[in-house]
PDB file of C-alpha atoms in Angstrom:
ATOM      1  CA  MET A   1     -16.474   3.972 -20.971  1.00 34.00           C
ATOM      2  CA  GLY A   2     -16.508   0.018 -20.933  1.00 34.00           C
ATOM      3  CA  THR A   3     -13.931  -2.308 -21.685  1.00 34.00           C
ATOM      4  CA  GLN A   4     -13.666  -6.162 -22.902  1.00 33.00           C
ATOM      5  CA  THR A   5     -11.244  -7.988 -20.963  1.00 33.00           C
ATOM      6  CA  THR A   6      -8.860  -9.832 -23.070  1.00 34.00           C
ATOM      7  CA  ASN A   7      -7.407 -12.324 -20.395  1.00 37.00           C
ATOM      8  CA  THR A   8      -9.387 -13.468 -17.582  1.00 34.00           C
ATOM      9  CA  GLU A   9      -6.167 -13.972 -15.524  1.00 39.00           C
ATOM     10  CA  PRO A  10      -5.989 -10.087 -14.469  1.00 41.00           C
ATOM     11  CA  GLN A  11      -9.202 -10.693 -12.710  1.00 52.00           C
ATOM     12  CA  SER A  12      -8.427 -12.793 -10.373  1.00 50.00           C
ATOM     13  CA  THR A  13      -5.352 -13.194  -7.883  1.00 48.00           C
ATOM     14  CA  THR A  14      -3.277 -16.567  -7.274  1.00 46.00           C
ATOM     15  CA  ASN A  15      -1.759 -17.159  -3.842  1.00 37.00           C
ATOM     16  CA  ALA A  16       1.778 -17.637  -3.036  1.00 35.00           C
ATOM     17  CA  GLN A  17       1.346 -21.419  -4.019  1.00 31.00           C
ATOM     18  CA  GLY A  18      -0.231 -20.648  -7.358  1.00 37.00           C
ATOM     19  CA  ASN A  19      -3.041 -23.265  -6.398  1.00 33.00           C
ATOM     20  CA  GLY A  20      -6.241 -20.953  -6.228  1.00 47.00           C
ATOM     21  CA  SER A  21      -7.546 -17.897  -7.137  1.00 69.00           C
ATOM     22  CA  LEU A  22     -10.195 -15.261  -6.229  1.00 75.00           C
ATOM     23  CA  PRO A  23     -11.771 -12.006  -7.406  1.00 77.00           C
ATOM     24  CA  LEU A  24      -9.307  -9.001  -7.314  1.00 83.00           C
ATOM     25  CA  PRO A  25     -10.934  -5.887  -5.492  1.00 74.00           C
ATOM     26  CA  GLN A  26     -12.996  -3.444  -8.150  1.00 75.00           C
ATOM     27  CA  SER A  27     -13.398  -6.402 -10.710  1.00 75.00           C
ATOM     28  CA  ASP A  28     -16.561  -5.370 -11.565  1.00 76.00           C
ATOM     29  CA  ARG A  29     -16.129  -1.807 -12.450  1.00 80.00           C
ATOM     30  CA  ASP A  30     -14.988  -0.364 -16.199  1.00 83.00           C
ATOM     31  CA  VAL A  31     -11.480   0.487 -16.722  1.00 87.00           C
ATOM     32  CA  GLU A  32     -11.976   4.395 -16.437  1.00 88.00           C
ATOM     33  CA  HIS A  33     -13.257   4.324 -13.052  1.00 86.00           C
ATOM     34  CA  LEU A  34     -11.039   1.706 -11.749  1.00 87.00           C
ATOM     35  CA  GLN A  35      -8.663   3.022  -8.554  1.00 89.00           C
ATOM     36  CA  GLY A  36      -5.226   2.886 -10.061  1.00 90.00           C
ATOM     37  CA  HIS A  37      -3.459   0.203  -7.623  1.00 90.00           C
ATOM     38  CA  TRP A  38      -6.205  -1.850  -8.631  1.00 90.00           C
ATOM     39  CA  LEU A  39      -6.161  -0.968 -12.357  1.00 93.00           C
ATOM     40  CA  LEU A  40      -2.317  -2.373 -12.154  1.00 94.00           C
ATOM     41  CA  ALA A  41      -3.515  -5.281 -10.259  1.00 91.00           C
ATOM     42  CA  ARG A  42      -6.248  -6.324 -12.867  1.00 91.00           C
ATOM     43  CA  ILE A  43      -3.281  -6.233 -15.221  1.00 93.00           C
ATOM     44  CA  GLY A  44      -0.658  -8.437 -12.690  1.00 92.00           C
ATOM     45  CA  LYS A  45       1.263  -6.367 -11.219  1.00 94.00           C
ATOM     46  CA  ARG A  46       1.462  -7.509  -7.319  1.00 91.00           C
ATOM     47  CA  VAL A  47       4.007  -4.953  -5.733  1.00 92.00           C
ATOM     48  CA  LEU A  48       1.736  -1.700  -5.596  1.00 92.00           C
ATOM     49  CA  ARG A  49       3.598   0.062  -2.855  1.00 91.00           C
ATOM     50  CA  PRO A  50       5.256   3.834  -4.224  1.00 93.00           C
ATOM     51  CA  GLY A  51       8.436   2.859  -3.141  1.00 94.00           C
ATOM     52  CA  GLY A  52       8.361  -0.880  -3.935  1.00 94.00           C
ATOM     53  CA  LYS A  53       9.669  -4.055  -2.304  1.00 94.00           C
ATOM     54  CA  LYS A  54      13.001  -2.449  -1.530  1.00 96.00           C
ATOM     55  CA  LEU A  55      11.482   0.328   1.031  1.00 96.00           C
ATOM     56  CA  THR A  56       8.771  -2.065   2.332  1.00 96.00           C
ATOM     57  CA  GLY A  57      12.019  -4.584   3.139  1.00 96.00           C
ATOM     58  CA  LEU A  58      14.056  -1.805   4.517  1.00 97.00           C
ATOM     59  CA  MET A  59      10.796  -0.928   7.198  1.00 97.00           C
ATOM     60  CA  LEU A  60       9.570  -4.314   8.085  1.00 97.00           C
ATOM     61  CA  ALA A  61      13.677  -5.139   8.895  1.00 97.00           C
ATOM     62  CA  LYS A  62      12.867  -1.775  11.377  1.00 97.00           C
ATOM     63  CA  THR A  63      10.031  -3.305  12.803  1.00 97.00           C
ATOM     64  CA  GLU A  64       9.967  -5.898  15.697  1.00 97.00           C
ATOM     65  CA  LEU A  65       7.708  -8.571  14.573  1.00 97.00           C
ATOM     66  CA  GLU A  66       8.552 -12.086  16.137  1.00 97.00           C
ATOM     67  CA  GLY A  67       6.307 -12.996  18.679  1.00 97.00           C
ATOM     68  CA  LYS A  68       4.280  -9.519  18.439  1.00 98.00           C
ATOM     69  CA  ASP A  69       0.648  -9.493  18.357  1.00 98.00           C
ATOM     70  CA  VAL A  70       0.240  -7.752  14.790  1.00 98.00           C
ATOM     71  CA  VAL A  71      -2.355  -5.478  12.764  1.00 97.00           C
ATOM     72  CA  GLU A  72      -2.208  -4.897   8.933  1.00 96.00           C
ATOM     73  CA  PHE A  73      -4.202  -1.906   7.435  1.00 94.00           C
ATOM     74  CA  ALA A  74      -5.512  -2.228   3.933  1.00 91.00           C
ATOM     75  CA  PRO A  75      -3.333  -4.981   3.376  1.00 93.00           C
ATOM     76  CA  GLY A  76      -4.252  -5.384  -0.761  1.00 89.00           C
ATOM     77  CA  LEU A  77      -2.983  -8.358  -2.190  1.00 90.00           C
ATOM     78  CA  GLY A  78      -0.923  -9.570   0.693  1.00 93.00           C
ATOM     79  CA  ARG A  79       2.858  -9.073  -0.345  1.00 92.00           C
ATOM     80  CA  THR A  80       3.746  -7.246   2.919  1.00 94.00           C
ATOM     81  CA  THR A  81       1.152  -9.916   4.816  1.00 96.00           C
ATOM     82  CA  GLN A  82       3.685 -12.896   3.414  1.00 95.00           C
ATOM     83  CA  LEU A  83       6.481 -10.911   4.750  1.00 95.00           C
ATOM     84  CA  ILE A  84       4.833 -10.354   8.100  1.00 97.00           C
ATOM     85  CA  LEU A  85       4.216 -14.252   8.376  1.00 97.00           C
ATOM     86  CA  GLU A  86       7.560 -15.042   7.714  1.00 96.00           C
ATOM     87  CA  ARG A  87       9.232 -12.979  10.619  1.00 96.00           C
ATOM     88  CA  LYS A  88       6.704 -15.201  12.886  1.00 96.00           C
ATOM     89  CA  PRO A  89       4.491 -13.021  14.737  1.00 97.00           C
ATOM     90  CA  LYS A  90       2.368 -14.052  17.964  1.00 97.00           C
ATOM     91  CA  SER A  91      -0.990 -13.321  15.825  1.00 97.00           C
ATOM     92  CA  TYR A  92      -1.651 -11.817  12.767  1.00 97.00           C
ATOM     93  CA  ARG A  93      -5.245  -9.651  11.982  1.00 97.00           C
ATOM     94  CA  GLY A  94      -5.985  -7.680   8.661  1.00 95.00           C
ATOM     95  CA  VAL A  95      -8.325  -4.953   8.543  1.00 94.00           C
ATOM     96  CA  ASP A  96      -9.869  -3.496   5.364  1.00 93.00           C
ATOM     97  CA  ARG A  97     -13.262  -2.305   3.742  1.00 91.00           C
ATOM     98  CA  ASP A  98     -12.810  -4.546   0.587  1.00 91.00           C
ATOM     99  CA  PRO A  99     -14.666  -8.004   1.133  1.00 93.00           C
ATOM    100  CA  GLN A 100     -12.593  -9.469  -2.018  1.00 92.00           C
ATOM    101  CA  VAL A 101      -9.351  -8.361   0.209  1.00 93.00           C
ATOM    102  CA  VAL A 102     -10.777  -9.857   3.172  1.00 95.00           C
ATOM    103  CA  ASP A 103     -11.377 -13.394   1.098  1.00 94.00           C
ATOM    104  CA  ILE A 104      -7.803 -12.836  -0.611  1.00 94.00           C
ATOM    105  CA  ILE A 105      -5.743 -12.429   2.951  1.00 95.00           C
ATOM    106  CA  THR A 106      -7.958 -14.911   4.791  1.00 95.00           C
ATOM    107  CA  LYS A 107      -7.094 -17.581   2.278  1.00 94.00           C
ATOM    108  CA  LEU A 108      -3.267 -16.286   2.087  1.00 95.00           C
ATOM    109  CA  THR A 109      -2.894 -16.681   6.067  1.00 95.00           C
ATOM    110  CA  ALA A 110      -4.859 -19.952   6.374  1.00 93.00           C
ATOM    111  CA  GLU A 111      -2.635 -21.184   3.826  1.00 93.00           C
ATOM    112  CA  ASN A 112       0.500 -19.637   4.548  1.00 91.00           C
ATOM    113  CA  ALA A 113       0.917 -19.658   8.517  1.00 91.00           C
ATOM    114  CA  PRO A 114      -1.655 -22.512   9.772  1.00 92.00           C
ATOM    115  CA  SER A 115       0.142 -22.395  13.255  1.00 94.00           C
ATOM    116  CA  ILE A 116      -0.500 -18.602  13.531  1.00 95.00           C
ATOM    117  CA  PRO A 117      -3.524 -17.174  14.729  1.00 96.00           C
ATOM    118  CA  THR A 118      -4.870 -15.362  12.116  1.00 96.00           C
ATOM    119  CA  SER A 119      -8.135 -13.411  10.943  1.00 95.00           C
ATOM    120  CA  CYS A 120      -8.925 -10.508   8.497  1.00 95.00           C
ATOM    121  CA  ALA A 121     -11.881  -8.203   9.515  1.00 93.00           C
ATOM    122  CA  LEU A 122     -14.243  -6.488   7.090  1.00 94.00           C
ATOM    123  CA  HIS A 123     -14.315  -2.737   8.681  1.00 92.00           C
ATOM    124  CA  ASP A 124     -13.424   0.441   8.017  1.00 85.00           C
ATOM    125  CA  ALA A 125     -10.332   2.060   9.280  1.00 77.00           C
ATOM    126  CA  ALA A 126     -12.425   4.647  11.261  1.00 79.00           C
ATOM    127  CA  ASP A 127     -14.189   1.829  13.002  1.00 85.00           C
ATOM    128  CA  THR A 128     -11.747  -1.386  12.942  1.00 88.00           C
ATOM    129  CA  GLY A 129     -13.866  -3.601  15.800  1.00 87.00           C
ATOM    130  CA  LEU A 130     -10.470  -4.387  17.514  1.00 92.00           C
ATOM    131  CA  GLU A 131      -9.737  -3.793  21.143  1.00 94.00           C
ATOM    132  CA  SER A 132      -7.664  -0.892  22.484  1.00 94.00           C
ATOM    133  CA  GLU A 133      -4.080  -1.577  23.102  1.00 96.00           C
ATOM    134  CA  SER A 134      -4.367  -5.074  21.884  1.00 96.00           C
ATOM    135  CA  ALA A 135      -1.654  -4.446  19.624  1.00 97.00           C
ATOM    136  CA  ASP A 136       2.141  -4.774  19.594  1.00 98.00           C
ATOM    137  CA  ALA A 137       2.702  -3.586  16.041  1.00 98.00           C
ATOM    138  CA  VAL A 138       0.567  -1.463  13.555  1.00 97.00           C
ATOM    139  CA  ILE A 139       1.245  -1.605   9.761  1.00 96.00           C
ATOM    140  CA  GLY A 140      -0.201   0.245   6.774  1.00 90.00           C
ATOM    141  CA  GLU A 141      -1.840   3.327   5.993  1.00 83.00           C
ATOM    142  CA  ALA A 142      -1.276   6.614   7.698  1.00 80.00           C
ATOM    143  CA  MET A 143      -3.849   9.281   7.130  1.00 77.00           C
ATOM    144  CA  LEU A 144      -6.948   7.678   7.944  1.00 77.00           C
ATOM    145  CA  THR A 145      -5.554   4.924  10.501  1.00 87.00           C
ATOM    146  CA  MET A 146      -3.378   7.385  12.792  1.00 90.00           C
ATOM    147  CA  HIS A 147      -5.518   8.236  15.543  1.00 89.00           C
ATOM    148  CA  THR A 148      -7.068   4.314  15.232  1.00 91.00           C
ATOM    149  CA  THR A 149      -3.294   2.894  15.474  1.00 94.00           C
ATOM    150  CA  TYR A 150      -2.351   5.064  18.376  1.00 95.00           C
ATOM    151  CA  ARG A 151      -5.553   3.868  20.316  1.00 94.00           C
ATOM    152  CA  LEU A 152      -4.677   0.429  19.189  1.00 95.00           C
ATOM    153  CA  LEU A 153      -1.515  -0.095  20.153  1.00 97.00           C
ATOM    154  CA  ARG A 154      -0.041  -1.045  23.676  1.00 97.00           C
ATOM    155  CA  ALA A 155       2.504   1.146  25.199  1.00 97.00           C
ATOM    156  CA  GLY A 156       5.874   1.083  23.597  1.00 97.00           C
ATOM    157  CA  GLY A 157       4.113  -0.810  20.212  1.00 98.00           C
ATOM    158  CA  THR A 158       5.212  -0.045  16.927  1.00 98.00           C
ATOM    159  CA  TYR A 159       3.523   1.877  13.661  1.00 97.00           C
ATOM    160  CA  SER A 160       4.876   1.321  10.695  1.00 97.00           C
ATOM    161  CA  ILE A 161       3.681   2.985   7.385  1.00 96.00           C
ATOM    162  CA  HIS A 162       4.599   3.031   3.819  1.00 95.00           C
ATOM    163  CA  GLU A 163       3.081   5.692   1.771  1.00 94.00           C
ATOM    164  CA  LEU A 164       3.233   8.499  -1.137  1.00 94.00           C
ATOM    165  CA  GLY A 165       5.574  11.448  -0.169  1.00 96.00           C
ATOM    166  CA  LEU A 166       6.610  15.033  -1.477  1.00 97.00           C
ATOM    167  CA  GLN A 167       9.845  16.675  -1.755  1.00 97.00           C
ATOM    168  CA  PRO A 168      11.778  18.816  -1.097  1.00 97.00           C
ATOM    169  CA  ASP A 169      10.690  20.144   2.233  1.00 97.00           C
ATOM    170  CA  ASP A 170      10.161  23.415   1.526  1.00 97.00           C
ATOM    171  CA  LEU A 171       8.596  22.616  -2.202  1.00 97.00           C
ATOM    172  CA  PRO A 172       6.010  25.700  -2.716  1.00 97.00           C
ATOM    173  CA  GLU A 173       1.900  24.866  -1.413  1.00 97.00           C
ATOM    174  CA  PRO A 174       1.005  25.740  -5.526  1.00 97.00           C
ATOM    175  CA  VAL A 175       3.399  23.066  -6.518  1.00 97.00           C
ATOM    176  CA  LYS A 176       2.125  20.324  -3.930  1.00 97.00           C
ATOM    177  CA  ASP A 177      -1.383  21.482  -4.866  1.00 96.00           C
ATOM    178  CA  GLU A 178      -0.835  20.852  -8.581  1.00 97.00           C
ATOM    179  CA  VAL A 179       1.112  17.074  -8.225  1.00 97.00           C
ATOM    180  CA  ARG A 180      -2.389  16.067  -5.851  1.00 95.00           C
ATOM    181  CA  LYS A 181      -4.945  17.444  -8.492  1.00 95.00           C
ATOM    182  CA  ALA A 182      -2.618  15.535 -11.448  1.00 96.00           C
ATOM    183  CA  LEU A 183      -2.893  12.246  -9.091  1.00 94.00           C
ATOM    184  CA  ALA A 184      -6.266  12.610  -8.262  1.00 94.00           C
ATOM    185  CA  ARG A 185      -7.110  12.466 -11.844  1.00 94.00           C
ATOM    186  CA  SER A 186      -4.624  10.025 -13.186  1.00 94.00           C
ATOM    187  CA  ILE A 187      -4.991   7.493 -10.320  1.00 94.00           C
ATOM    188  CA  LYS A 188      -8.865   8.101  -9.325  1.00 90.00           C
ATOM    189  CA  VAL A 189      -7.960   8.261  -5.716  1.00 88.00           C
ATOM    190  CA  ASN A 190      -7.499  11.321  -3.582  1.00 86.00           C
ATOM    191  CA  ALA A 191      -4.179  10.977  -2.812  1.00 83.00           C
ATOM    192  CA  ARG A 192      -2.934  13.375  -0.433  1.00 88.00           C
ATOM    193  CA  PRO A 193       1.136  13.032  -0.389  1.00 94.00           C
ATOM    194  CA  LEU A 194       3.192  14.944   2.152  1.00 96.00           C
ATOM    195  CA  THR A 195       6.516  15.694   2.631  1.00 97.00           C
ATOM    196  CA  GLU A 196       9.055  14.140   4.901  1.00 97.00           C
ATOM    197  CA  LYS A 197       8.764  17.284   7.723  1.00 97.00           C
ATOM    198  CA  GLU A 198       5.030  17.205   7.102  1.00 96.00           C
ATOM    199  CA  TRP A 199       4.613  13.223   7.809  1.00 96.00           C
ATOM    200  CA  ARG A 200       7.258  13.607  10.807  1.00 96.00           C
ATOM    201  CA  GLU A 201       5.053  16.553  12.257  1.00 96.00           C
ATOM    202  CA  LEU A 202       1.603  14.743  11.551  1.00 94.00           C
ATOM    203  CA  LEU A 203       3.115  11.183  13.459  1.00 96.00           C
ATOM    204  CA  GLU A 204       4.476  13.531  16.759  1.00 96.00           C
ATOM    205  CA  PHE A 205       1.258  15.535  17.046  1.00 95.00           C
ATOM    206  CA  GLU A 206      -0.418  12.161  17.482  1.00 94.00           C
ATOM    207  CA  GLY A 207       1.704  11.409  19.976  1.00 96.00           C
ATOM    208  CA  PHE A 208       4.699   8.958  18.006  1.00 97.00           C
ATOM    209  CA  GLU A 209       7.913   8.935  18.508  1.00 97.00           C
ATOM    210  CA  VAL A 210       9.816   8.826  14.942  1.00 97.00           C
ATOM    211  CA  LEU A 211      12.253   5.736  15.313  1.00 98.00           C
ATOM    212  CA  TRP A 212      13.237   5.533  11.693  1.00 98.00           C
ATOM    213  CA  SER A 213      12.579   6.597   8.331  1.00 97.00           C
ATOM    214  CA  GLY A 214      13.569   5.990   4.747  1.00 97.00           C
ATOM    215  CA  LYS A 215      12.826   6.912   1.222  1.00 97.00           C
ATOM    216  CA  GLU A 216      13.006   5.271  -2.387  1.00 96.00           C
ATOM    217  CA  PRO A 217      12.271   7.494  -5.383  1.00 96.00           C
ATOM    218  CA  MET A 218       8.404   7.008  -6.650  1.00 95.00           C
ATOM    219  CA  ALA A 219       8.979   4.473  -9.711  1.00 94.00           C
ATOM    220  CA  LEU A 220       5.994   1.805  -9.513  1.00 93.00           C
ATOM    221  CA  LEU A 221       6.019   2.022 -13.208  1.00 95.00           C
ATOM    222  CA  ASP A 222       9.621   2.250 -14.233  1.00 95.00           C
ATOM    223  CA  MET A 223      10.899  -0.853 -16.062  1.00 95.00           C
ATOM    224  CA  ARG A 224      13.819  -1.188 -13.671  1.00 95.00           C
ATOM    225  CA  ARG A 225      11.758  -1.127 -10.479  1.00 95.00           C
ATOM    226  CA  ASN A 226       9.154  -3.541 -12.061  1.00 96.00           C
ATOM    227  CA  LEU A 227      11.949  -6.272 -13.046  1.00 96.00           C
ATOM    228  CA  ALA A 228      13.137  -6.010  -8.880  1.00 95.00           C
ATOM    229  CA  ASP A 229       9.968  -6.037  -7.799  1.00 95.00           C
ATOM    230  CA  GLU A 230       7.898  -8.476  -9.884  1.00 96.00           C
ATOM    231  CA  GLY A 231      10.292 -10.226 -11.993  1.00 96.00           C
ATOM    232  CA  LEU A 232      11.301 -10.790 -15.318  1.00 97.00           C
ATOM    233  CA  GLY A 233       8.026 -13.460 -15.535  1.00 96.00           C
ATOM    234  CA  GLY A 234       5.588 -10.608 -13.920  1.00 96.00           C
ATOM    235  CA  VAL A 235       6.927  -7.936 -16.230  1.00 96.00           C
ATOM    236  CA  LEU A 236       6.010  -9.765 -18.953  1.00 96.00           C
ATOM    237  CA  ARG A 237       2.482 -10.910 -17.907  1.00 95.00           C
ATOM    238  CA  ILE A 238       1.926  -7.404 -17.263  1.00 95.00           C
ATOM    239  CA  LEU A 239       3.369  -6.080 -20.625  1.00 95.00           C
ATOM    240  CA  ARG A 240       0.442  -9.003 -22.375  1.00 94.00           C
ATOM    241  CA  ASN A 241      -2.232  -7.755 -20.445  1.00 93.00           C
ATOM    242  CA  MET A 242      -2.040  -4.106 -20.740  1.00 92.00           C
ATOM    243  CA  LEU A 243      -1.033  -4.542 -24.385  1.00 90.00           C
ATOM    244  CA  GLY A 244      -3.719  -6.463 -25.535  1.00 88.00           C
ATOM    245  CA  ASN A 245      -6.504  -4.155 -23.780  1.00 92.00           C
ATOM    246  CA  LYS A 246      -6.593  -0.590 -25.201  1.00 93.00           C
ATOM    247  CA  ASP A 247      -8.533   1.160 -22.538  1.00 93.00           C
ATOM    248  CA  ILE A 248      -6.199  -0.378 -19.885  1.00 93.00           C
ATOM    249  CA  ARG A 249      -3.038   0.417 -21.997  1.00 94.00           C
ATOM    250  CA  ALA A 250      -4.292   4.041 -22.472  1.00 94.00           C
ATOM    251  CA  ARG A 251      -5.017   4.599 -18.647  1.00 95.00           C
ATOM    252  CA  VAL A 252      -1.614   2.895 -17.427  1.00 95.00           C
ATOM    253  CA  MET A 253       0.456   5.404 -20.048  1.00 95.00           C
ATOM    254  CA  ASN A 254      -1.680   8.549 -18.719  1.00 95.00           C
ATOM    255  CA  MET A 255      -0.289   7.276 -14.889  1.00 95.00           C
ATOM    256  CA  LYS A 256       3.073   6.750 -16.447  1.00 95.00           C
ATOM    257  CA  SER A 257       3.293  10.160 -17.835  1.00 96.00           C
ATOM    258  CA  THR A 258       1.748  11.480 -14.469  1.00 96.00           C
ATOM    259  CA  PHE A 259       4.634   9.811 -12.486  1.00 95.00           C
ATOM    260  CA  HIS A 260       7.353  11.148 -14.885  1.00 95.00           C
ATOM    261  CA  LYS A 261       6.051  14.540 -14.937  1.00 96.00           C
ATOM    262  CA  TYR A 262       5.996  14.959 -11.180  1.00 97.00           C
ATOM    263  CA  SER A 263       9.087  12.368 -10.788  1.00 96.00           C
ATOM    264  CA  LYS A 264      11.313  15.298  -8.840  1.00 97.00           C
ATOM    265  CA  GLU A 265       8.672  16.428  -6.788  1.00 98.00           C
ATOM    266  CA  LEU A 266       7.304  12.342  -5.814  1.00 97.00           C
ATOM    267  CA  ASN A 267       9.020  10.025  -3.531  1.00 97.00           C
ATOM    268  CA  GLY A 268       7.797   6.775  -1.603  1.00 96.00           C
ATOM    269  CA  ILE A 269       8.471   7.448   1.903  1.00 97.00           C
ATOM    270  CA  ALA A 270       8.557   4.990   5.068  1.00 97.00           C
ATOM    271  CA  PHE A 271       8.211   5.410   8.854  1.00 97.00           C
ATOM    272  CA  VAL A 272       8.353   3.375  12.049  1.00 98.00           C
ATOM    273  CA  VAL A 273       7.550   4.927  14.991  1.00 98.00           C
ATOM    274  CA  ARG A 274       6.606   4.391  18.568  1.00 98.00           C
ATOM    275  CA  LYS A 275       4.008   5.011  21.192  1.00 97.00           C
ATOM    276  CA  PRO A 276       5.666   6.008  24.116  1.00 96.00           C
ATOM    277  CA  ALA A 277       6.010   3.769  26.921  1.00 90.00           C
ATOM    278  CA  LYS A 278       3.992   4.504  29.976  1.00 72.00           C
TER     279      LYS A 278
END
C-alpha cells in the first residue's frame, strides 16, 4: 500500500543549526513497509530510543568520554552523537549500514565538531572496518555488536547501550514470545528485548563487567514523554504530519496500541559495562 505525503518535511532531517537537510533513511519505502523508528522520524520525531532522552542522558553521565576515542554504532539521526561531541572526545567514529545515516552523521559532525577528528563509515556491525583495540568507549546497539565491541575496545574501555527491555526478570517465556511477535508485526523489526537479568548475563558472557544499569518506562509515543523529548514545537510538528496522512496515522496508532498493551512488560534499559583491564 503506497501513500502520498502531504508535507515534504518528514522526508528529510535538518541539522542542529537548521541550515541544511538530507534525506531520511528508508525515505523511498512506502508506509506499510517502513521500519517503525524511521516511520516516526518521517513525521518529525527525533528522539527514537525506548527510554527517551532522560535515559540516554543518565547513561552518558556514567560514561567517560572527554579525551577518549569514541565509536558509535547505529547513530541514527545523531541526537546521541551531538551529546557525545559536547563531551569533547579525542575522536569520534560512527558506523552504520545505511548510507543516508552516514551522510547525516558526516554532515552533523563536520558542522558541530570541526576541531575533533570525526568520521562515519558505511559498514555492517559484523564487519566494521575498524582496528582491534582502537576505542576507549563504544556506544550503541548490543545484540549485534557485543562481540565486535569487545574486540574494538582497549583494556578498561567502556561499552554503553540503550535498548528495549522486558520486565520482570521472571516474565514467563510464552509472554516474552507474545510481546516479541507483537512488536515485530507493529514496528516491522525483529526486535528481541531481554529482561535485565538476561541482558546482564549476555554482557557478562561476552566478558564485560557491568558498571551501571538504569531503566525508564517504554513511553515512546506517550504525550508526556514526547513533550520532554521533543518540546512543544516538536510535538505539534509530529501531530501535524501524522494527522495529514491517514496511512501514517493508522500505523502510528497501531504502534501506540501495541506499546500500551504491553506497557507493563516493556521498558527502556541501559547499561554501561567495561572490558576488564589486562
